C-alpha cells in the first residue's frame, strides 16, 4: 500500500498548497485492519504552514473554526 508522507490542507482560493512533511507509522493487525497509528512531525515546520493557511482562508472569506 502506498501512503503519502504528507497531506495538504484544503486550498482556500485554490492558489497555494499548504503542507508540511510528516511520518505516519501504521501497525497492521491482519484481516485488512490496523491496530494503531503513530504520527511524527516537527511542530516548527507546521507553524508557518498553519499561519499561511489561516491568512489565505480569511482572505477568501472564510473564518477559522
Short mmCIF file of N, CA and C in Angstrom, two decimals:
data_model
loop_
_atom_site.label_atom_id
_atom_site.label_comp_id
_atom_site.label_asym_id
_atom_site.label_seq_id
_atom_site.Cartn_x
_atom_site.Cartn_y
_atom_site.Cartn_z
N UNK A 1 0.85 -1.17 0.00
CA UNK A 1 0.00 0.00 0.00
C UNK A 1 0.90 1.23 0.00
N UNK A 2 0.66 2.16 -0.90
CA UNK A 2 1.40 3.40 -0.95
C UNK A 2 0.69 4.44 -0.09
N UNK A 3 1.42 5.01 0.84
CA UNK A 3 0.87 6.04 1.71
C UNK A 3 1.65 7.33 1.49
N UNK A 4 0.96 8.44 1.31
CA UNK A 4 1.68 9.70 1.14
C UNK A 4 2.36 10.11 2.43
N UNK A 5 3.50 10.78 2.32
CA UNK A 5 4.19 11.24 3.51
C UNK A 5 3.73 12.63 3.92
N UNK A 6 2.73 13.14 3.24
CA UNK A 6 2.18 14.45 3.59
C UNK A 6 0.74 14.54 3.10
N UNK A 7 -0.02 15.32 3.79
CA UNK A 7 -1.42 15.52 3.42
C UNK A 7 -1.69 17.01 3.41
N UNK A 8 -2.00 17.57 2.24
CA UNK A 8 -2.21 19.02 2.19
C UNK A 8 -3.51 19.45 2.86
N UNK A 9 -3.51 20.66 3.37
CA UNK A 9 -4.73 21.26 3.89
C UNK A 9 -5.61 21.67 2.71
N UNK A 10 -6.93 21.80 2.90
CA UNK A 10 -7.78 22.29 1.82
C UNK A 10 -7.26 23.63 1.31
N UNK A 11 -7.38 23.85 0.02
CA UNK A 11 -6.80 25.06 -0.58
C UNK A 11 -7.82 26.20 -0.66
N UNK A 12 -7.73 27.18 0.25
CA UNK A 12 -8.60 28.35 0.11
C UNK A 12 -8.19 29.14 -1.13
N UNK A 13 -9.11 29.37 -2.01
CA UNK A 13 -8.80 30.12 -3.21
C UNK A 13 -8.08 29.31 -4.28
N UNK A 14 -7.72 28.08 -3.98
CA UNK A 14 -7.08 27.17 -4.93
C UNK A 14 -5.78 27.70 -5.52
N UNK A 15 -5.03 28.50 -4.78
CA UNK A 15 -3.81 29.08 -5.34
C UNK A 15 -2.55 28.42 -4.80
N UNK A 16 -2.50 28.17 -3.51
CA UNK A 16 -1.28 27.66 -2.89
C UNK A 16 -1.61 26.38 -2.12
N UNK A 17 -0.74 25.41 -2.21
CA UNK A 17 -0.89 24.19 -1.42
C UNK A 17 -0.14 24.41 -0.11
N UNK A 18 -0.82 24.25 0.99
CA UNK A 18 -0.23 24.42 2.32
C UNK A 18 0.00 23.03 2.90
N UNK A 19 1.27 22.65 3.05
CA UNK A 19 1.56 21.32 3.55
C UNK A 19 2.95 21.28 4.17
N UNK A 20 3.18 20.28 5.01
CA UNK A 20 4.49 20.04 5.62
C UNK A 20 4.66 18.53 5.73
N UNK A 21 5.88 18.09 5.76
CA UNK A 21 6.16 16.65 5.82
C UNK A 21 5.90 16.10 7.21
N UNK A 22 5.48 14.86 7.25
CA UNK A 22 5.32 14.12 8.49
C UNK A 22 5.59 12.65 8.21
N UNK A 23 5.65 11.86 9.27
CA UNK A 23 5.86 10.42 9.15
C UNK A 23 4.69 9.74 9.84
N UNK A 24 4.07 8.79 9.17
CA UNK A 24 2.98 8.03 9.74
C UNK A 24 3.39 6.56 9.79
N UNK A 25 3.26 5.97 10.97
CA UNK A 25 3.56 4.55 11.15
C UNK A 25 2.24 3.84 11.45
N UNK A 26 1.89 2.87 10.62
CA UNK A 26 0.67 2.08 10.83
C UNK A 26 1.08 0.65 11.18
N UNK A 27 0.49 0.09 12.22
CA UNK A 27 0.77 -1.29 12.60
C UNK A 27 -0.36 -2.16 12.07
N UNK A 28 -0.01 -3.04 11.13
CA UNK A 28 -1.00 -3.90 10.50
C UNK A 28 -1.34 -5.05 11.44
N UNK A 29 -2.63 -5.23 11.71
CA UNK A 29 -3.09 -6.25 12.64
C UNK A 29 -3.65 -7.48 11.93
N UNK A 30 -3.67 -7.46 10.62
CA UNK A 30 -4.23 -8.58 9.86
C UNK A 30 -5.67 -8.33 9.47
N UNK A 31 -6.14 -9.09 8.53
CA UNK A 31 -7.53 -9.02 8.07
C UNK A 31 -7.91 -7.60 7.63
N UNK A 32 -6.97 -6.93 6.95
CA UNK A 32 -7.19 -5.58 6.42
C UNK A 32 -7.50 -4.56 7.51
N UNK A 33 -6.93 -4.74 8.71
CA UNK A 33 -7.14 -3.82 9.82
C UNK A 33 -5.79 -3.39 10.41
N UNK A 34 -5.80 -2.20 10.99
CA UNK A 34 -4.62 -1.67 11.66
C UNK A 34 -4.90 -1.56 13.15
N UNK A 35 -3.91 -1.88 13.97
CA UNK A 35 -4.12 -1.82 15.42
C UNK A 35 -3.78 -0.45 16.00
N UNK A 36 -2.89 0.30 15.36
CA UNK A 36 -2.62 1.66 15.82
C UNK A 36 -1.94 2.47 14.74
N UNK A 37 -1.96 3.76 14.94
CA UNK A 37 -1.30 4.72 14.05
C UNK A 37 -0.50 5.68 14.91
N UNK A 38 0.70 5.96 14.48
CA UNK A 38 1.54 6.93 15.18
C UNK A 38 2.02 7.95 14.15
N UNK A 39 1.82 9.23 14.44
CA UNK A 39 2.24 10.30 13.55
C UNK A 39 3.37 11.08 14.21
N UNK A 40 4.40 11.37 13.44
CA UNK A 40 5.52 12.16 13.93
C UNK A 40 5.74 13.33 12.97
N UNK A 41 5.87 14.52 13.53
CA UNK A 41 6.12 15.70 12.72
C UNK A 41 6.87 16.73 13.55
N UNK A 42 7.45 17.67 12.88
CA UNK A 42 8.19 18.74 13.54
C UNK A 42 7.26 19.94 13.65
N UNK A 43 6.81 20.30 14.86
CA UNK A 43 5.89 21.43 15.02
C UNK A 43 6.46 22.75 14.47
N UNK A 44 7.78 22.88 14.47
CA UNK A 44 8.41 24.09 13.93
C UNK A 44 8.08 24.25 12.45
N UNK A 45 7.98 23.15 11.72
CA UNK A 45 7.64 23.21 10.30
C UNK A 45 6.16 23.48 10.06
N UNK A 46 5.31 23.06 10.99
CA UNK A 46 3.88 23.22 10.79
C UNK A 46 3.37 24.61 11.15
N UNK A 47 4.06 25.33 12.05
CA UNK A 47 3.64 26.67 12.44
C UNK A 47 3.45 27.61 11.27
N UNK A 48 4.47 27.79 10.41
CA UNK A 48 4.30 28.67 9.25
C UNK A 48 3.24 28.18 8.25
N UNK A 49 3.08 26.87 8.15
CA UNK A 49 2.06 26.31 7.25
C UNK A 49 0.67 26.70 7.73
N UNK A 50 0.41 26.52 9.01
CA UNK A 50 -0.91 26.84 9.57
C UNK A 50 -1.16 28.35 9.48
N UNK A 51 -0.15 29.15 9.79
CA UNK A 51 -0.30 30.60 9.70
C UNK A 51 -0.64 31.04 8.28
N UNK A 52 0.08 30.51 7.30
CA UNK A 52 -0.19 30.84 5.90
C UNK A 52 -1.57 30.39 5.45
N UNK A 53 -1.98 29.20 5.92
CA UNK A 53 -3.30 28.70 5.56
C UNK A 53 -4.40 29.58 6.14
N UNK A 54 -4.25 29.98 7.41
CA UNK A 54 -5.27 30.85 8.03
C UNK A 54 -5.36 32.18 7.32
N UNK A 55 -4.23 32.74 6.92
CA UNK A 55 -4.25 34.01 6.19
C UNK A 55 -4.98 33.85 4.85
N UNK A 56 -4.71 32.78 4.13
CA UNK A 56 -5.38 32.53 2.85
C UNK A 56 -6.86 32.25 3.06
N UNK A 57 -7.19 31.52 4.11
CA UNK A 57 -8.58 31.19 4.41
C UNK A 57 -9.38 32.46 4.67
N UNK A 58 -8.83 33.33 5.51
CA UNK A 58 -9.51 34.60 5.83
C UNK A 58 -9.61 35.50 4.59
N UNK A 59 -8.56 35.52 3.78
CA UNK A 59 -8.55 36.36 2.58
C UNK A 59 -9.59 35.91 1.57
N UNK A 60 -10.02 34.65 1.66
CA UNK A 60 -11.02 34.12 0.74
C UNK A 60 -12.40 34.02 1.37
N UNK A 61 -12.63 34.81 2.42
CA UNK A 61 -13.97 34.91 3.00
C UNK A 61 -14.29 33.90 4.09
N UNK A 62 -13.35 33.09 4.47
CA UNK A 62 -13.62 32.09 5.50
C UNK A 62 -13.28 32.59 6.88
N UNK A 63 -13.73 31.85 7.87
CA UNK A 63 -13.35 32.12 9.25
C UNK A 63 -12.92 30.78 9.85
N UNK A 64 -11.86 30.77 10.65
CA UNK A 64 -11.43 29.51 11.23
C UNK A 64 -12.42 29.00 12.27
N UNK A 65 -12.53 27.68 12.35
CA UNK A 65 -13.43 27.06 13.34
C UNK A 65 -12.86 27.21 14.73
#
